[in-house]
XYZ file of N, CA, C and O in Angstrom:
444
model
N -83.638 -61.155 110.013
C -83.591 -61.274 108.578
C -82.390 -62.120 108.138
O -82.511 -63.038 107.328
N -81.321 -61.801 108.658
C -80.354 -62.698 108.319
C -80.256 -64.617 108.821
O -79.649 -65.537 108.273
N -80.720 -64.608 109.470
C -81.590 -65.967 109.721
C -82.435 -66.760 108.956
O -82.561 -67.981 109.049
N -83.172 -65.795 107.976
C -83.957 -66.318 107.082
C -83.070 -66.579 105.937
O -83.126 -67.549 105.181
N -81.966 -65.260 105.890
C -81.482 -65.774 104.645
C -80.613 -67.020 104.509
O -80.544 -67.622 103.437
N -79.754 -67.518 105.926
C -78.950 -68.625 106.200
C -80.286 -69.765 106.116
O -79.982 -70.910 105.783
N -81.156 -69.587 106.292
C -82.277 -70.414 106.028
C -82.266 -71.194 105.023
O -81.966 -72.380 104.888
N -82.730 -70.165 104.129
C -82.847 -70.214 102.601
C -81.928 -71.007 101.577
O -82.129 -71.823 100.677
N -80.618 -70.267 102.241
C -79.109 -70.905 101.554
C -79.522 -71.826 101.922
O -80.190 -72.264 100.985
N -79.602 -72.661 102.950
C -79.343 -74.176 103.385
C -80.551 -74.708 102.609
O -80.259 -75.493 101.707
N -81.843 -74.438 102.779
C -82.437 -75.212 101.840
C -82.059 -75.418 100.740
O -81.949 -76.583 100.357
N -81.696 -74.170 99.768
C -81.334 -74.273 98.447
C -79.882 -75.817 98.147
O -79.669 -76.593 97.215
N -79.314 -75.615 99.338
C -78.140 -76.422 98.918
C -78.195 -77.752 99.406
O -77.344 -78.611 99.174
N -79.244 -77.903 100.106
C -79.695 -79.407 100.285
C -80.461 -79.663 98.939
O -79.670 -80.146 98.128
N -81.459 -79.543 98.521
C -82.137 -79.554 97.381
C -81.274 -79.807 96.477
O -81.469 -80.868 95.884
N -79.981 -78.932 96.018
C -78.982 -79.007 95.173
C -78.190 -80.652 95.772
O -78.037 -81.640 95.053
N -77.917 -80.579 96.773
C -77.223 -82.686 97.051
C -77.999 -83.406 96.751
O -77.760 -84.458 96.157
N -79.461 -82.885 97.197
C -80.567 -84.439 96.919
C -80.507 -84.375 95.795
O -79.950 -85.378 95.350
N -81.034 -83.140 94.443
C -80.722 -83.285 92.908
C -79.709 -84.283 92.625
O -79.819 -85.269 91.896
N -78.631 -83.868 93.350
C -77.521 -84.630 92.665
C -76.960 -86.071 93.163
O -76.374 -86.958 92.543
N -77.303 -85.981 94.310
C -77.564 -87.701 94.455
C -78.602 -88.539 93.566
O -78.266 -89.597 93.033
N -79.479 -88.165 93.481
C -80.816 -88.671 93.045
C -80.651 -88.769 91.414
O -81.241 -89.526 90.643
N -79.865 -87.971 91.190
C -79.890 -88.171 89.692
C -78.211 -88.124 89.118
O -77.724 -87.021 88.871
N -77.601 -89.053 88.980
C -76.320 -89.219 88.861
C -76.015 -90.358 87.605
O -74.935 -90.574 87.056
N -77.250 -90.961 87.363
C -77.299 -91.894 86.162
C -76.870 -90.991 84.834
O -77.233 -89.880 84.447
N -75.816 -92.093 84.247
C -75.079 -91.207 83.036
C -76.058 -90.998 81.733
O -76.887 -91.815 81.331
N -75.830 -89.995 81.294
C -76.505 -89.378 79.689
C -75.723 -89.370 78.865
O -74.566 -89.692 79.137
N -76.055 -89.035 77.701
C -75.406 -88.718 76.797
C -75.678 -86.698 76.093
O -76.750 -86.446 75.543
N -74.938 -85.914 76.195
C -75.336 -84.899 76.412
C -74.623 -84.527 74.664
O -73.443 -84.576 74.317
N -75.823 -84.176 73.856
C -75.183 -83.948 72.599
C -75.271 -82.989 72.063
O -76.366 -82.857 71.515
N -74.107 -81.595 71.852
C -74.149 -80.297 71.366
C -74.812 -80.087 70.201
O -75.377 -78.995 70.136
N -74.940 -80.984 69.028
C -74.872 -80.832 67.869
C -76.422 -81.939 67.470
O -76.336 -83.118 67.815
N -77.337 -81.607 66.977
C -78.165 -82.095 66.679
C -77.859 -83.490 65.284
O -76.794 -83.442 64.669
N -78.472 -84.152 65.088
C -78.561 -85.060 64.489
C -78.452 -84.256 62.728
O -77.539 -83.964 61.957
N -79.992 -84.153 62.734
C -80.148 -83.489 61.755
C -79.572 -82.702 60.541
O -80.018 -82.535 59.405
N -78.284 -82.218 61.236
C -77.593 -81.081 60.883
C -76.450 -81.747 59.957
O -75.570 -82.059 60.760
N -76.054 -82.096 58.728
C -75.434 -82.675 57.774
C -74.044 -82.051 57.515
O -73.779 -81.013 56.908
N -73.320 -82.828 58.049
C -71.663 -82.470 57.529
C -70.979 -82.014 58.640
O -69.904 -81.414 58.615
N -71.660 -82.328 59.666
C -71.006 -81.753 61.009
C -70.756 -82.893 62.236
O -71.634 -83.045 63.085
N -69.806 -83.493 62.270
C -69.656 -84.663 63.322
C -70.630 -84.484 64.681
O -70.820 -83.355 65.135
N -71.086 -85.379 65.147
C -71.318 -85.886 66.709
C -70.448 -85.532 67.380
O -69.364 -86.109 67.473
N -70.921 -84.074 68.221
C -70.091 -84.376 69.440
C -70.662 -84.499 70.848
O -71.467 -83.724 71.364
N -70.135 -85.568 71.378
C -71.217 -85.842 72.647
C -70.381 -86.233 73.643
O -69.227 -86.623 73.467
N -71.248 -86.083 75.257
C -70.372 -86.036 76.055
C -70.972 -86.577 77.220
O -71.962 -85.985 77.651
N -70.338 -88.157 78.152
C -71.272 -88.584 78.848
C -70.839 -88.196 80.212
O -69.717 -88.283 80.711
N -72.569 -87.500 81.004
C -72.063 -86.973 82.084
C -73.510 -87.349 82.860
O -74.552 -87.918 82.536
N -72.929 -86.643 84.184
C -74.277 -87.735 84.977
C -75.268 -86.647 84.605
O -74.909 -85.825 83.762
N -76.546 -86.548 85.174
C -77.760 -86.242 84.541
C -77.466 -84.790 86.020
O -76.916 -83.833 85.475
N -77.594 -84.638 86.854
C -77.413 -83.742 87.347
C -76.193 -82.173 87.422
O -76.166 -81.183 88.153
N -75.587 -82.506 86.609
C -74.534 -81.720 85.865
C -75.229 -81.215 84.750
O -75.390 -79.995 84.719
N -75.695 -81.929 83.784
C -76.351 -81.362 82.773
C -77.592 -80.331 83.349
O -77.620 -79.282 82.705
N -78.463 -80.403 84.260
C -79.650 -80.010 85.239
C -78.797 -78.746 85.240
O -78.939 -77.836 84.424
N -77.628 -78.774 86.525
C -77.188 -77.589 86.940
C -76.217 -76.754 86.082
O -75.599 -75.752 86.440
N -76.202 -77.341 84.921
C -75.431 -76.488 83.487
C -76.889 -75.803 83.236
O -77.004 -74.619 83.552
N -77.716 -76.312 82.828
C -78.809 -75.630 82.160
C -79.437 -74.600 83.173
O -80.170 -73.725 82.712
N -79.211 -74.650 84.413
C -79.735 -73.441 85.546
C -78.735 -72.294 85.473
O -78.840 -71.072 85.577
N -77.657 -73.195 85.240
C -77.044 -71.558 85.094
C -76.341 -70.882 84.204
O -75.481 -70.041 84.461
N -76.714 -71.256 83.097
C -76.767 -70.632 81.715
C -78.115 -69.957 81.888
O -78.200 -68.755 81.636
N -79.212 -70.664 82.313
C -80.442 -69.889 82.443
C -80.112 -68.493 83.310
O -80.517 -67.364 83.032
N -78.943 -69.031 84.862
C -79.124 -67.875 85.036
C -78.338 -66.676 84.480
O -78.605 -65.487 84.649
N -77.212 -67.265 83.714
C -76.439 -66.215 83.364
C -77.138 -65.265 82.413
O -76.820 -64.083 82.539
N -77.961 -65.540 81.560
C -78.552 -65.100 80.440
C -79.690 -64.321 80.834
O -80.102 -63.472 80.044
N -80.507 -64.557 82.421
C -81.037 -63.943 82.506
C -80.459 -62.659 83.377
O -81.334 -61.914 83.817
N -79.209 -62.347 83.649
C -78.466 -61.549 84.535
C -78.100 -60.385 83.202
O -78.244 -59.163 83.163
N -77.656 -61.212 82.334
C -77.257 -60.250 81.167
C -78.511 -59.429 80.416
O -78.521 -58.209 80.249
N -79.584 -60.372 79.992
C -80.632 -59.654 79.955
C -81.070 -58.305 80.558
O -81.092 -57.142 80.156
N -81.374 -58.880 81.572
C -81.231 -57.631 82.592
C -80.418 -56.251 82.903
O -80.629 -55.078 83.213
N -79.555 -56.984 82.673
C -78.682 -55.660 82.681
C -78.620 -54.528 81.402
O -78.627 -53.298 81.363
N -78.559 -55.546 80.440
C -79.188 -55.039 79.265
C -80.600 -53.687 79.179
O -80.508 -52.516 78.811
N -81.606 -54.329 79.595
C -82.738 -53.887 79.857
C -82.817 -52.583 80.302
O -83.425 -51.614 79.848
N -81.874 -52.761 81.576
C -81.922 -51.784 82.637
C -80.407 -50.593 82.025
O -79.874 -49.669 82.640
N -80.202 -50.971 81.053
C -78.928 -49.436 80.607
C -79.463 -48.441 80.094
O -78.782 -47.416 80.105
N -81.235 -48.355 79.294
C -81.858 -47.125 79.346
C -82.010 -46.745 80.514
O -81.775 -45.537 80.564
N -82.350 -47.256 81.726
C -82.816 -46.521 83.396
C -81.159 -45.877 83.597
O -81.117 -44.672 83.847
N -79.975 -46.528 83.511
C -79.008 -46.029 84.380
C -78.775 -44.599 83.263
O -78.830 -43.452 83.706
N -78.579 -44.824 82.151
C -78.477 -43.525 81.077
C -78.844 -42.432 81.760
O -78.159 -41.546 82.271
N -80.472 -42.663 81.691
C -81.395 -41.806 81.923
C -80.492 -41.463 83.492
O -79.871 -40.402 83.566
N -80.491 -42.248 84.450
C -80.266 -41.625 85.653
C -79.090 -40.802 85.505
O -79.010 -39.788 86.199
N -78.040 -41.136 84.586
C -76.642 -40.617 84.740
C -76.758 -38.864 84.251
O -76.213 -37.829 84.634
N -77.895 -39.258 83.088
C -77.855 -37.227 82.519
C -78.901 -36.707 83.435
O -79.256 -35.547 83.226
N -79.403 -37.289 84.314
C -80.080 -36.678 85.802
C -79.349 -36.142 86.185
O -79.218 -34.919 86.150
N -78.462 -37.174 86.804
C -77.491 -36.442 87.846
C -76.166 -35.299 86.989
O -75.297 -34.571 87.467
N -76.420 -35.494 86.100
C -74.877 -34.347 85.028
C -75.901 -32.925 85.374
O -75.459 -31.953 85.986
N -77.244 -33.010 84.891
C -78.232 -32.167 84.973
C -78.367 -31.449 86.172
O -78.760 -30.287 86.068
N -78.108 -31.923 87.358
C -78.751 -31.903 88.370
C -77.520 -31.201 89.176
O -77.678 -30.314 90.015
N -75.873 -31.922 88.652
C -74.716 -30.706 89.335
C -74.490 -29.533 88.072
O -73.571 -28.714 88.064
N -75.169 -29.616 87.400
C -75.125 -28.152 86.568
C -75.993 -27.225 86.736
O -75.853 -26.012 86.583
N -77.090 -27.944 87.124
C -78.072 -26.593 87.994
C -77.530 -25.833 89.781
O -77.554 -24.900 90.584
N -77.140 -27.058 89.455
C -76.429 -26.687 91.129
C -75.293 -25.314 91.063
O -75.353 -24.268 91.709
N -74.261 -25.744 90.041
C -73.571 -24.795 89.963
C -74.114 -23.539 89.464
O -73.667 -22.426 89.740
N -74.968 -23.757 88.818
C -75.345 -22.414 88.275
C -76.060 -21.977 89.513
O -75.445 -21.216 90.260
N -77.079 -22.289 89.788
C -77.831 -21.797 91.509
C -76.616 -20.762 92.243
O -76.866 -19.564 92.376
N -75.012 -21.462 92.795
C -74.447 -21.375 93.647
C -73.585 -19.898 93.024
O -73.163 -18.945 93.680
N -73.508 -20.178 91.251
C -72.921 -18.764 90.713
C -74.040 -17.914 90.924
O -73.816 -16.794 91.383
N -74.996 -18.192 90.714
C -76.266 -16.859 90.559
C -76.484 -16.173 92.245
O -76.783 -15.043 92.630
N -76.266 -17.075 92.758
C -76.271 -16.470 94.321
C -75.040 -15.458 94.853
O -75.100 -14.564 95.698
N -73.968 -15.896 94.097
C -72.629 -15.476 94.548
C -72.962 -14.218 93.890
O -72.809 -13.148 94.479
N -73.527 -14.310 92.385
C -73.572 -12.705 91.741
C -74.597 -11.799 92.397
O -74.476 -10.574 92.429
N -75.880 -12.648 93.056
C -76.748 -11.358 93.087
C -76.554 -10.776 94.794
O -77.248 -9.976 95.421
N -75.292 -11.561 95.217
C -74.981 -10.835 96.239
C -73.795 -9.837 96.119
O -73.273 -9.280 97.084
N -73.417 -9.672 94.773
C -72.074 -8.727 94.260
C -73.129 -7.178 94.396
O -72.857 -6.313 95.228
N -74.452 -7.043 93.326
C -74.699 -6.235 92.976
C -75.351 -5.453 94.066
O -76.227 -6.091 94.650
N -75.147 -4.211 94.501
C -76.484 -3.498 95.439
C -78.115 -3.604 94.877
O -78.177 -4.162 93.781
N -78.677 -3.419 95.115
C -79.699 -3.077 94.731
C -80.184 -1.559 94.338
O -80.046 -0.581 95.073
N -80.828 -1.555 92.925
C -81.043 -0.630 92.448
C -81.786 0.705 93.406
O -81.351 1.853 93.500
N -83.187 0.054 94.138
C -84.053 0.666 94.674
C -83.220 1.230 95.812
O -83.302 2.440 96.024
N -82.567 0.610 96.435
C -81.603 1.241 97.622
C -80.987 2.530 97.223
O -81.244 3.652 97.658
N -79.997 2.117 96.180
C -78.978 3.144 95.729
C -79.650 4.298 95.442
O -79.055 5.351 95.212
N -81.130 4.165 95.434
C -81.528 5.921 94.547
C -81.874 6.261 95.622
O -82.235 7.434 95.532
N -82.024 5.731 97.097
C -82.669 6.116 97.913
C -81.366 6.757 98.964
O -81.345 7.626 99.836
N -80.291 5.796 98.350
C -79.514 7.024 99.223
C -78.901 8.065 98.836
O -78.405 8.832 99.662
């Protein structure tokens, strides 16, 4: 398994040189839309594969946060599981400790 994953990496990061060889011709990368009145141009010239791997990982950051997002009802839920789950415990471990304090009724009349 770990073979596959050194695999994988290496493809991914060849793919990532050829991207960026292959596409290195300069852009013009502009924050601020045209459209938008009273607000200067700001623009910024960079090669075309920078802009590519800006936009992958804003994609991925956003989808990491998402996620995590998503997933804070599951951990909630798991966390008053487990609060739930050492409070039954303790109680189990007191109720055992007590019902080994008391004799039993049926005994005692019998002796």
């Amino acid at each position: 398994m770990k073979y596959i994953r050194y695999a994988l990496y290496a493809f991914v990061s060849i793919f990532f040189i050829l991207l960026a060889f292959n596409n290195n011709d300069p852009v013009d990368f502009v924050l601020v839309p045209d459209f938008i009145p009273g607000i200067n141009e700001i623009s910024v010239t960079v090669p075309l594969f920078i802009v590519t791997l800006g936009a992958l990982l804003v994609g991925l950051v956003l989808g990491y946060i998402f996620e995590y997002v998503r997933e804070a009802r599951i951990r909630r839920k798991a966390s008053r599981a487990q609060k739930e789950l050492k409070k039954t415990t303790a109680e189990l471990e007191s109720l055992k400790k007590e019902a080994g304090k008391h004799d039993d009724d049926v005994l005692a009349i019998l002796e």
